[in-house]
mmCIF file of C-alpha atoms in Angstrom:
data_model
loop_
_atom_site.group_PDB
_atom_site.id
_atom_site.type_symbol
_atom_site.label_atom_id
_atom_site.label_comp_id
_atom_site.label_asym_id
_atom_site.label_seq_id
_atom_site.Cartn_x
_atom_site.Cartn_y
_atom_site.Cartn_z
ATOM 1 C CA UNK R 24 13.498 6.461 6.972
ATOM 2 C CA UNK R 25 16.837 5.282 8.208
ATOM 3 C CA UNK R 26 17.901 5.257 11.814
ATOM 4 C CA UNK R 27 21.482 6.470 11.944
ATOM 5 C CA UNK R 28 22.980 6.638 15.380
ATOM 6 C CA UNK R 29 26.100 5.285 16.990
ATOM 7 C CA UNK R 30 23.866 2.691 18.638
ATOM 8 C CA UNK R 31 21.794 1.523 15.650
ATOM 9 C CA UNK R 32 20.341 -1.833 16.741
ATOM 10 C CA UNK R 33 21.561 -4.999 15.045
ATOM 11 C CA UNK R 34 18.730 -7.222 16.315
ATOM 12 C CA UNK R 35 16.024 -7.239 13.571
ATOM 13 C CA UNK R 36 13.143 -6.691 16.024
ATOM 14 C CA UNK R 37 14.941 -3.887 17.845
ATOM 15 C CA UNK R 38 15.819 -2.296 14.499
ATOM 16 C CA UNK R 39 12.190 -2.485 13.325
ATOM 17 C CA UNK R 40 11.029 -0.868 16.575
ATOM 18 C CA UNK R 41 13.661 1.880 16.418
ATOM 19 C CA UNK R 42 12.843 2.591 12.775
ATOM 20 C CA UNK R 43 9.106 2.805 13.512
ATOM 21 C CA UNK R 44 9.788 5.169 16.418
ATOM 22 C CA UNK R 45 11.951 7.407 14.208
ATOM 23 C CA UNK R 46 9.318 7.439 11.450
ATOM 24 C CA UNK R 47 6.542 8.199 13.933
ATOM 25 C CA UNK R 48 8.354 11.295 15.179
ATOM 26 C CA UNK R 49 7.991 12.831 11.691
ATOM 27 C CA UNK R 50 4.682 11.276 10.613
ATOM 28 C CA UNK R 51 2.338 14.233 10.958
ATOM 29 C CA UNK R 52 -0.405 12.565 8.921
ATOM 30 C CA UNK R 53 -0.627 9.476 11.132
ATOM 31 C CA UNK R 54 -0.523 11.633 14.246
ATOM 32 C CA UNK R 55 -3.247 13.987 12.961
ATOM 33 C CA UNK R 56 -5.505 11.010 12.187
ATOM 34 C CA UNK R 57 -4.947 9.581 15.698
ATOM 35 C CA UNK R 58 -3.329 6.413 14.347
ATOM 36 C CA UNK R 59 -1.469 4.168 16.755
ATOM 37 C CA UNK R 60 1.260 1.631 16.107
ATOM 38 C CA UNK R 61 -0.073 -1.574 17.651
ATOM 39 C CA UNK R 62 2.685 -3.944 16.511
ATOM 40 C CA UNK R 63 5.880 -3.731 14.498
ATOM 41 C CA UNK R 64 8.233 -6.500 13.363
ATOM 42 C CA UNK R 65 10.490 -7.011 10.351
ATOM 43 C CA UNK R 66 8.176 -6.945 7.314
ATOM 44 C CA UNK R 67 5.063 -6.534 9.434
ATOM 45 C CA UNK R 68 3.083 -3.701 11.031
ATOM 46 C CA UNK R 69 -0.325 -3.274 12.614
ATOM 47 C CA UNK R 70 -1.773 0.201 13.082
ATOM 48 C CA UNK R 71 -5.147 1.338 14.401
ATOM 49 C CA UNK R 72 -7.269 4.427 13.791
ATOM 50 C CA UNK R 73 -10.574 5.532 15.294
ATOM 51 C CA UNK R 74 -13.205 6.657 12.788
ATOM 52 C CA UNK R 75 -13.987 10.210 13.879
ATOM 53 C CA UNK R 76 -16.856 12.461 12.817
ATOM 54 C CA UNK R 77 -14.511 14.454 10.555
ATOM 55 C CA UNK R 78 -13.662 11.230 8.659
ATOM 56 C CA UNK R 79 -17.166 10.367 7.462
ATOM 57 C CA UNK R 80 -18.544 11.239 4.035
ATOM 58 C CA UNK R 81 -21.991 12.289 2.832
ATOM 59 C CA UNK R 82 -23.289 8.741 3.320
ATOM 60 C CA UNK R 83 -22.232 8.950 6.976
ATOM 61 C CA UNK R 84 -19.645 6.186 6.556
ATOM 62 C CA UNK R 85 -15.873 6.427 6.743
ATOM 63 C CA UNK R 86 -14.446 8.083 3.641
ATOM 64 C CA UNK R 87 -12.534 5.583 1.506
ATOM 65 C CA UNK R 88 -9.542 7.910 1.434
ATOM 66 C CA UNK R 89 -9.237 7.601 5.204
ATOM 67 C CA UNK R 90 -9.307 3.801 5.020
ATOM 68 C CA UNK R 91 -6.740 3.897 2.210
ATOM 69 C CA UNK R 92 -4.520 6.214 4.275
ATOM 70 C CA UNK R 93 -4.595 3.831 7.242
ATOM 71 C CA UNK R 94 -3.713 0.858 5.016
ATOM 72 C CA UNK R 95 -1.005 2.814 3.201
ATOM 73 C CA UNK R 96 0.508 3.907 6.509
ATOM 74 C CA UNK R 97 0.633 0.339 7.839
ATOM 75 C CA UNK R 98 2.247 -0.645 4.520
ATOM 76 C CA UNK R 99 4.821 2.138 4.958
ATOM 77 C CA UNK R 100 5.785 1.010 8.454
ATOM 78 C CA UNK R 101 6.061 -2.629 7.354
ATOM 79 C CA UNK R 102 8.226 -1.972 4.303
ATOM 80 C CA UNK R 103 10.477 0.483 6.155
ATOM 81 C CA UNK R 104 10.954 -1.876 9.117
ATOM 82 C CA UNK R 105 14.360 -2.954 7.790
ATOM 83 C CA UNK R 106 15.713 0.598 8.183
ATOM 84 C CA UNK R 107 16.053 1.127 4.436
ATOM 85 C CA UNK R 108 14.189 4.101 2.993
ATOM 86 C CA UNK R 109 11.333 2.579 1.002
ATOM 87 C CA UNK R 110 8.369 4.158 -0.787
ATOM 88 C CA UNK R 111 5.258 2.923 -2.566
ATOM 89 C CA UNK R 112 5.510 2.325 -6.294
ATOM 90 C CA UNK R 113 1.909 1.114 -6.686
ATOM 91 C CA UNK R 114 -1.115 0.454 -4.498
ATOM 92 C CA UNK R 115 -4.543 -1.089 -4.966
ATOM 93 C CA UNK R 116 -7.447 -1.224 -2.549
ATOM 94 C CA UNK R 117 -10.715 -3.149 -2.554
ATOM 95 C CA UNK R 118 -13.366 -1.772 -0.218
ATOM 96 C CA UNK R 119 -15.356 -4.708 1.165
ATOM 97 C CA UNK R 120 -17.683 -3.134 3.740
ATOM 98 C CA UNK R 121 -18.331 0.333 5.162
ATOM 99 C CA UNK R 122 -16.790 1.506 8.410
ATOM 100 C CA UNK R 123 -18.849 3.668 10.722
ATOM 101 C CA UNK R 124 -18.133 6.602 12.964
ATOM 102 C CA UNK R 125 -16.973 5.409 16.374
ATOM 103 C CA UNK R 126 -15.452 2.167 15.105
ATOM 104 C CA UNK R 127 -11.742 1.523 15.530
ATOM 105 C CA UNK R 128 -10.037 0.170 12.430
ATOM 106 C CA UNK R 129 -6.961 -2.056 12.497
ATOM 107 C CA UNK R 130 -4.685 -2.381 9.467
ATOM 108 C CA UNK R 131 -2.339 -5.367 9.447
ATOM 109 C CA UNK R 132 0.433 -5.216 6.831
ATOM 110 C CA UNK R 133 2.434 -8.320 5.916
ATOM 111 C CA UNK R 134 5.360 -8.708 3.554
ATOM 112 C CA UNK R 135 4.589 -11.258 0.839
ATOM 113 C CA UNK R 136 7.701 -10.884 -1.300
ATOM 114 C CA UNK R 137 10.981 -8.973 -1.158
ATOM 115 C CA UNK R 138 13.650 -9.163 -3.816
ATOM 116 C CA UNK R 139 16.301 -6.628 -4.710
ATOM 117 C CA UNK R 140 14.821 -3.166 -4.316
ATOM 118 C CA UNK R 141 11.152 -4.195 -4.584
ATOM 119 C CA UNK R 142 8.584 -5.785 -2.323
ATOM 120 C CA UNK R 143 4.915 -6.737 -2.225
ATOM 121 C CA UNK R 144 2.809 -6.246 0.902
ATOM 122 C CA UNK R 145 -0.783 -7.163 1.704
ATOM 123 C CA UNK R 146 -2.800 -5.145 4.192
ATOM 124 C CA UNK R 147 -6.079 -6.239 5.746
ATOM 125 C CA UNK R 148 -8.259 -3.577 7.364
ATOM 126 C CA UNK R 149 -10.769 -4.798 9.946
ATOM 127 C CA UNK R 150 -12.892 -3.375 12.730
ATOM 128 C CA UNK R 151 -11.997 -4.184 16.324
ATOM 129 C CA UNK R 152 -14.753 -6.825 16.140
ATOM 130 C CA UNK R 153 -13.054 -8.467 13.152
ATOM 131 C CA UNK R 154 -15.351 -7.300 10.337
ATOM 132 C CA UNK R 155 -13.400 -7.082 7.070
ATOM 133 C CA UNK R 156 -13.415 -3.515 5.726
ATOM 134 C CA UNK R 157 -10.749 -3.434 3.000
ATOM 135 C CA UNK R 158 -7.993 -5.385 1.274
ATOM 136 C CA UNK R 159 -4.942 -3.432 0.108
ATOM 137 C CA UNK R 160 -1.879 -4.507 -1.852
ATOM 138 C CA UNK R 161 1.168 -2.294 -2.050
ATOM 139 C CA UNK R 162 4.305 -2.604 -4.120
ATOM 140 C CA UNK R 163 7.385 -1.017 -2.597
ATOM 141 C CA UNK R 164 10.626 0.350 -3.984
ATOM 142 C CA UNK R 165 13.722 0.862 -1.833
ATOM 143 C CA UNK R 166 15.319 4.213 -2.630
ATOM 144 C CA UNK R 167 17.943 4.386 0.098
ATOM 145 C CA UNK R 168 20.206 2.348 2.320
#
């Protein structure tokens, strides 16, 4: 997602914020899942999501796909924070503990490496109380300027 206006910010933090805002306007998935952008910075993003009743599986715990989607979305905001259209080329998740209905999950994505058109990002998903839920690693590929 690239921000292209006559007043595109040059300050890295302002650019990251403007890019996140532009992405959010079109991010129907994140909006439908009640995600919130808690923090954005160059190469970094933290998003939250409440675990709703329609997100739990037959074991009455949060469906792994929902946790993956939160982590993947935080990854997307972090790797697009430089205002260069970037997509996932690979992702891996390890589920550490179950999340329960009513808990609020926080996914913190951090850039670990960026070189050329590729990057590596780690995402930690925790409850609001700090319990580790999942570890996610995403590899990114920049497809646009």
